[in-house]
CSV table of C-alpha atoms in Angstrom, one decimal:
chain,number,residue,atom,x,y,z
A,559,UNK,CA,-14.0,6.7,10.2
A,560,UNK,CA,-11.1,4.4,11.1
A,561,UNK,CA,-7.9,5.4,11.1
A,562,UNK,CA,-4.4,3.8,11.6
A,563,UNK,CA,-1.6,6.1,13.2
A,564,UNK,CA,1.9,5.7,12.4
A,565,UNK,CA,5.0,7.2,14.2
A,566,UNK,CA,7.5,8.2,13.8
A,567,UNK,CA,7.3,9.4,10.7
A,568,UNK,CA,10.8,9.9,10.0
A,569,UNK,CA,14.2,7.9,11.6
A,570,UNK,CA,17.6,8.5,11.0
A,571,UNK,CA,20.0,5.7,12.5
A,572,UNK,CA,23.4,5.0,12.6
A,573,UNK,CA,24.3,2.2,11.1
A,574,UNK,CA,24.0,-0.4,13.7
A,575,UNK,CA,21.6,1.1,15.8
A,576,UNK,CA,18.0,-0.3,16.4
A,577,UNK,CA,14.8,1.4,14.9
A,578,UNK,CA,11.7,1.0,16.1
A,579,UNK,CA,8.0,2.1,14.3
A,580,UNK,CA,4.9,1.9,15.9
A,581,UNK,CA,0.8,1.8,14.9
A,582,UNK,CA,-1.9,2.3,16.0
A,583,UNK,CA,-5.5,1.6,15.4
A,584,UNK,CA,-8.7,3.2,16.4
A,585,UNK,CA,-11.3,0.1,16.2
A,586,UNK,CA,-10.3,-3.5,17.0
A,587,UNK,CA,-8.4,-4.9,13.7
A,588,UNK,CA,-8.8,-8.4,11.7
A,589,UNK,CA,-5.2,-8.3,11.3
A,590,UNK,CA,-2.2,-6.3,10.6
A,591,UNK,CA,0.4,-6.2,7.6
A,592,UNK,CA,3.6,-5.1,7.3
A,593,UNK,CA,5.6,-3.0,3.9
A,594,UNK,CA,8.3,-2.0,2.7
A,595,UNK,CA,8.6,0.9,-0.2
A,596,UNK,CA,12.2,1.0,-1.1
A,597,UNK,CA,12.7,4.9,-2.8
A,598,UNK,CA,11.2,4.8,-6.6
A,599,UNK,CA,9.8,1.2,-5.4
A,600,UNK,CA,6.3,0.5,-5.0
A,601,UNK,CA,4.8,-1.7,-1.5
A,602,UNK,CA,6.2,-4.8,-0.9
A,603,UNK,CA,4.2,-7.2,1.5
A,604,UNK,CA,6.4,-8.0,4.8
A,605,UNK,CA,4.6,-9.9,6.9
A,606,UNK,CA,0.9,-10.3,8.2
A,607,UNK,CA,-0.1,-10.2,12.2
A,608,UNK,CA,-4.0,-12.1,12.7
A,609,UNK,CA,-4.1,-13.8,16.5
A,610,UNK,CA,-3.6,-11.0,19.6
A,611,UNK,CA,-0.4,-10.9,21.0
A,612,UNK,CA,1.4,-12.4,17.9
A,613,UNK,CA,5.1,-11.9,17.5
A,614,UNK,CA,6.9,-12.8,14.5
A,615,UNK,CA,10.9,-12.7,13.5
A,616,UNK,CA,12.4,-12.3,9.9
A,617,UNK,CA,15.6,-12.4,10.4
A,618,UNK,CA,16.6,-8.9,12.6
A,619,UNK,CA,13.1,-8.0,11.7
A,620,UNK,CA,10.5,-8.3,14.8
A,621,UNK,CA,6.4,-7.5,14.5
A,622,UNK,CA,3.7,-7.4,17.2
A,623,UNK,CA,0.7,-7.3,17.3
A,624,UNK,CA,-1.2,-5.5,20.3
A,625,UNK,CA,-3.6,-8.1,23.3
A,626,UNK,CA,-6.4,-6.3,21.9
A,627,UNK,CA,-5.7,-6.2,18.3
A,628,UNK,CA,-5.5,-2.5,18.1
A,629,UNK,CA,-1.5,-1.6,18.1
A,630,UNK,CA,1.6,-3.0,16.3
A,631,UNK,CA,5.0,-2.7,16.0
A,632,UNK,CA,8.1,-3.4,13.6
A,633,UNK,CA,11.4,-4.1,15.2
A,634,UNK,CA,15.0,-3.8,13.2
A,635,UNK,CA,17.8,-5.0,15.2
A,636,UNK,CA,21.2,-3.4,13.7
A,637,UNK,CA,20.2,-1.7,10.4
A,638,UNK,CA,22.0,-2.0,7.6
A,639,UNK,CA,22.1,0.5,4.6
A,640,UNK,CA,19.6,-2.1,2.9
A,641,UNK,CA,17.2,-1.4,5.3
A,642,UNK,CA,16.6,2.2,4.1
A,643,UNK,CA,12.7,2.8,2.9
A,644,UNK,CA,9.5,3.4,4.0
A,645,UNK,CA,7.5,1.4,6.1
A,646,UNK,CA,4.1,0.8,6.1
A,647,UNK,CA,1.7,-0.6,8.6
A,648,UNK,CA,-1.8,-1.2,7.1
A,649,UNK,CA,-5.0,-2.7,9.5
A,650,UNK,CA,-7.4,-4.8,8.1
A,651,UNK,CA,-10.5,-4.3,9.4
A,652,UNK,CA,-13.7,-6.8,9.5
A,653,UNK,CA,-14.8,-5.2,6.7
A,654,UNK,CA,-12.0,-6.5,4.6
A,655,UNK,CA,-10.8,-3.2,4.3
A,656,UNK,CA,-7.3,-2.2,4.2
A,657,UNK,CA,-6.3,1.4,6.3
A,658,UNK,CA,-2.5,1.8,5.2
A,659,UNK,CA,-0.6,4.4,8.2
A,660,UNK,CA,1.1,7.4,7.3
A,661,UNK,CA,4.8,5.2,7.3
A,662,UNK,CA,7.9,5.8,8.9
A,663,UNK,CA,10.9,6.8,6.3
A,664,UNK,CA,13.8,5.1,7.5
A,665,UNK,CA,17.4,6.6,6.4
A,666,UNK,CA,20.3,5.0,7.3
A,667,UNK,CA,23.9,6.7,7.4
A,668,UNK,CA,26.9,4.5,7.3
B,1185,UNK,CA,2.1,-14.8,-5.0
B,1186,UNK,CA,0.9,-13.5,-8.2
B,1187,UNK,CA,3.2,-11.5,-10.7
B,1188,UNK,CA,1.6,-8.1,-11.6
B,1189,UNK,CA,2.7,-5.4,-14.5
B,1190,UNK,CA,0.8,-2.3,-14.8
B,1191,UNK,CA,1.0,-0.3,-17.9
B,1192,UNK,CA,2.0,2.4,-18.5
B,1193,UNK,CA,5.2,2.7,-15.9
B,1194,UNK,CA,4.9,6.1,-16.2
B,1195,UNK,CA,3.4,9.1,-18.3
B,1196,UNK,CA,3.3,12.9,-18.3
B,1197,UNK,CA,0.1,14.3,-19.4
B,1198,UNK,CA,-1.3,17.8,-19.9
B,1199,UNK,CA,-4.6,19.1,-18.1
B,1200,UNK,CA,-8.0,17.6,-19.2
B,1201,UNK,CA,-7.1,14.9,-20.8
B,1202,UNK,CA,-7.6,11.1,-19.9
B,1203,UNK,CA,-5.1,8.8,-18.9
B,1204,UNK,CA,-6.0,4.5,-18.7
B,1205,UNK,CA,-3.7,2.2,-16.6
B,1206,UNK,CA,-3.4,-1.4,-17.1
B,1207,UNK,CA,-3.0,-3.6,-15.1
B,1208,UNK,CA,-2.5,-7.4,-15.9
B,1209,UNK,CA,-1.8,-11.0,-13.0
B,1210,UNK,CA,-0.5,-13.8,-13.9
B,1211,UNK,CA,-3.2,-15.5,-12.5
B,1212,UNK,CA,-6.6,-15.8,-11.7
B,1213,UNK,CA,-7.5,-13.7,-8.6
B,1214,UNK,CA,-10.8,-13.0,-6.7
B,1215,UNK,CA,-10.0,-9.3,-5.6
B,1216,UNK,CA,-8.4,-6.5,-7.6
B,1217,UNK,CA,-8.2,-3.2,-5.9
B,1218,UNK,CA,-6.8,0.8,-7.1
B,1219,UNK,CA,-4.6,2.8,-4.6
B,1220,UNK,CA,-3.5,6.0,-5.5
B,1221,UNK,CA,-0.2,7.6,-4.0
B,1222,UNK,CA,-0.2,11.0,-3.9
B,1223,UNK,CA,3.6,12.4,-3.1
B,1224,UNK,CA,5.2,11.9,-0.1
B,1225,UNK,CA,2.0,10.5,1.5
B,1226,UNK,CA,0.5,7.0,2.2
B,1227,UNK,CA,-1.6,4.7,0.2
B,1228,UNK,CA,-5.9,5.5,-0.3
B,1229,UNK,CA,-7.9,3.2,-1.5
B,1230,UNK,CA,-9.6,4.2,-4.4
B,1231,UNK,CA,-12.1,1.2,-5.3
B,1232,UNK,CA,-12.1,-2.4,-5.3
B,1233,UNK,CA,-12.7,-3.7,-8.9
B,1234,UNK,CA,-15.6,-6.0,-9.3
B,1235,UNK,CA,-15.4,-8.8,-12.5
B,1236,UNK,CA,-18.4,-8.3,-14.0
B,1237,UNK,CA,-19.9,-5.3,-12.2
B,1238,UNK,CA,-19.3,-1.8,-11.5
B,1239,UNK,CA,-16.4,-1.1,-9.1
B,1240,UNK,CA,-17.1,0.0,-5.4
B,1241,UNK,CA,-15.5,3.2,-4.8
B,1242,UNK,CA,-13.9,4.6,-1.6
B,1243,UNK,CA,-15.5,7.7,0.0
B,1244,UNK,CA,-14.4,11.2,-2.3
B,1245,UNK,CA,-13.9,9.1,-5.3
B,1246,UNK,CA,-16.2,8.6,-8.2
B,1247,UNK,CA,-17.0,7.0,-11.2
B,1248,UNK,CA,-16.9,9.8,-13.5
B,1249,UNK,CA,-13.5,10.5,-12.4
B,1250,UNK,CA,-12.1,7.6,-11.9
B,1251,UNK,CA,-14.1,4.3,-14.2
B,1252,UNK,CA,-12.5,1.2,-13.7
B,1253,UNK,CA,-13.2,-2.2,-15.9
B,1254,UNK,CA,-12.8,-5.4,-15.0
B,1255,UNK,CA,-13.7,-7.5,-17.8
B,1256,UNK,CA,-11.9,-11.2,-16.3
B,1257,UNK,CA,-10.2,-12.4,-13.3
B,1258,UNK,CA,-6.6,-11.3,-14.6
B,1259,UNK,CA,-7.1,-8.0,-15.8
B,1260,UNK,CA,-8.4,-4.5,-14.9
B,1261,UNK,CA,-7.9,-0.8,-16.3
B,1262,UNK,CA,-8.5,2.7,-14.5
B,1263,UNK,CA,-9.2,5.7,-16.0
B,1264,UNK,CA,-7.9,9.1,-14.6
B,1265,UNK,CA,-10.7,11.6,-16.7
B,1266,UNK,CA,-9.7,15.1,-17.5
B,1267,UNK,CA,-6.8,15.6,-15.5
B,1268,UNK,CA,-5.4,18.5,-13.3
B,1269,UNK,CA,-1.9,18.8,-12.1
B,1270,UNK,CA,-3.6,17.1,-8.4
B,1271,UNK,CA,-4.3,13.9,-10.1
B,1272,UNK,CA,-0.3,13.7,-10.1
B,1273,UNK,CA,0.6,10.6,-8.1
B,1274,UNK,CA,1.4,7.0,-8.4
B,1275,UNK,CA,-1.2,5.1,-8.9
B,1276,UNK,CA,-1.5,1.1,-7.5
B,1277,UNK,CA,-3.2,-2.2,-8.2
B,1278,UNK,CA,-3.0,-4.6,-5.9
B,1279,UNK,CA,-4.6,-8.5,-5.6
B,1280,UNK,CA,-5.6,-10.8,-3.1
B,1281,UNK,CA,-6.9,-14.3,-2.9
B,1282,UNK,CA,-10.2,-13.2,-0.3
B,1283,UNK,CA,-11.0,-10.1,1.4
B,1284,UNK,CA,-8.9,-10.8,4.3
B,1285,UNK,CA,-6.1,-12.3,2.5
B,1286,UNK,CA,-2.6,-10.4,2.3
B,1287,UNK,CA,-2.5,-7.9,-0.7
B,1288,UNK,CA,0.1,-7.5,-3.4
B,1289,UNK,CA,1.1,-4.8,-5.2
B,1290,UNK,CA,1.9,-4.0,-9.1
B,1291,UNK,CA,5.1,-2.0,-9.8
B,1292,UNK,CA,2.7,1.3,-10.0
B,1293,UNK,CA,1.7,4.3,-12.5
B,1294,UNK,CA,3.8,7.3,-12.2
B,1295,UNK,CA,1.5,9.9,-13.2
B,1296,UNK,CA,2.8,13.9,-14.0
B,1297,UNK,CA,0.0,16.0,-15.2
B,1298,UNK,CA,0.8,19.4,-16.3
């Protein structure tokens, strides 16, 4: 069946250093979303990817999405303690199915 | 988006018995859907709850296990049925406005069997 790969699937940054987290998908994806579990927390929707090649910014937050709809990635630029959790990449497929990755757990030492 | 509670926030059950888990929108919404959590690990879709129909269940789940109402567009319960310590998890609804829409997510079930 479809799977979505996610790596790493731990980080541990300096504060200030960039972290990077990467998917990716075995069949062609609808689109892509993006969340954030803070510890104890439950998902919390980032951001969704539909048209190939897309690149959105929130802020120090950067996501791609793959030319053939099949890879993404979340960029952080200078994490900050606030940035600690687990991310989650989840594929859509054109089923309408969602396949969540195993998510990166981000820690984040001051 | 939507605001979503779930009920209970958390519980500690023993073995073999059944636990049900609210969960209640703010507003009408065309797809409900069940995640379950298990520790440490990523998100598995359990079924997608159907108003006015039987749910549609996710491959290695099933209704006798897990039945799910769904009774309006605002509300649906799950059932975990006679428990064992590896129905422990959290367990998520989530809403969307379509299929392909972007999903939402209730605050979550924190289940302990024992």
């Amino acid at each position: 069946g479809q799977q979505v790969m996610q790596i790493p699937q731990y980080q541990h940054v300096q504060e200030g250093e960039d972290f990077t987290t990467y998917c990716n998908s075995s069949t062609t994806l609808s689109n892509i979303q993006w969340y954030k579990q803070r510890p104890g927390g439950h998902p919390v929707f980032l951001i969704q990817l539909v048209k190939s090649g897309e690149v959105k910014k929130q802020k120090r937050l950067t996501f791609q999405f793959g030319e053939a709809k099949k890879n993404s990635s979340l960029h952080i630029t200078a994490t900050q303690t606030t940035d600690v959790g687990t991310y989650f990449c989840a594929g859509q497929n054109q089923g309408g199915k969602l396949i969540f990755g195993q998510g990166t757990e981000l820690s984040v030492k001051p | 988006s939507a605001v979503i509670s779930q009920k209970p926030s958390r519980d500690i059950c023993q073995r073999g018995t059944s636990l049900t888990i609210q969960c209640q929108v703010d507003s009408q919404v065309t797809m409900m859907f069940w995640y379950r959590q298990q520790p440490g690990q990523s998100l598995t879709l359990i079924a997608t709850a159907n108003q006015g129909s039987e749910a549609t269940y996710e491959s290695g789940f099933v209704i006798d296990k897990f039945p799910i109402s769904r009774p309006n567009l605002t509300f649906s319960t799950l059932t975990v049925s006679n428990m064992s310590p590896e129905d422990s998890s959290i367990y998520l609804c989530s809403v969307a406005g379509t299929l392909a829409d972007t999903q939402y997510f209730g605050p979550g079930t924190r289940l302990t069997v024992l």
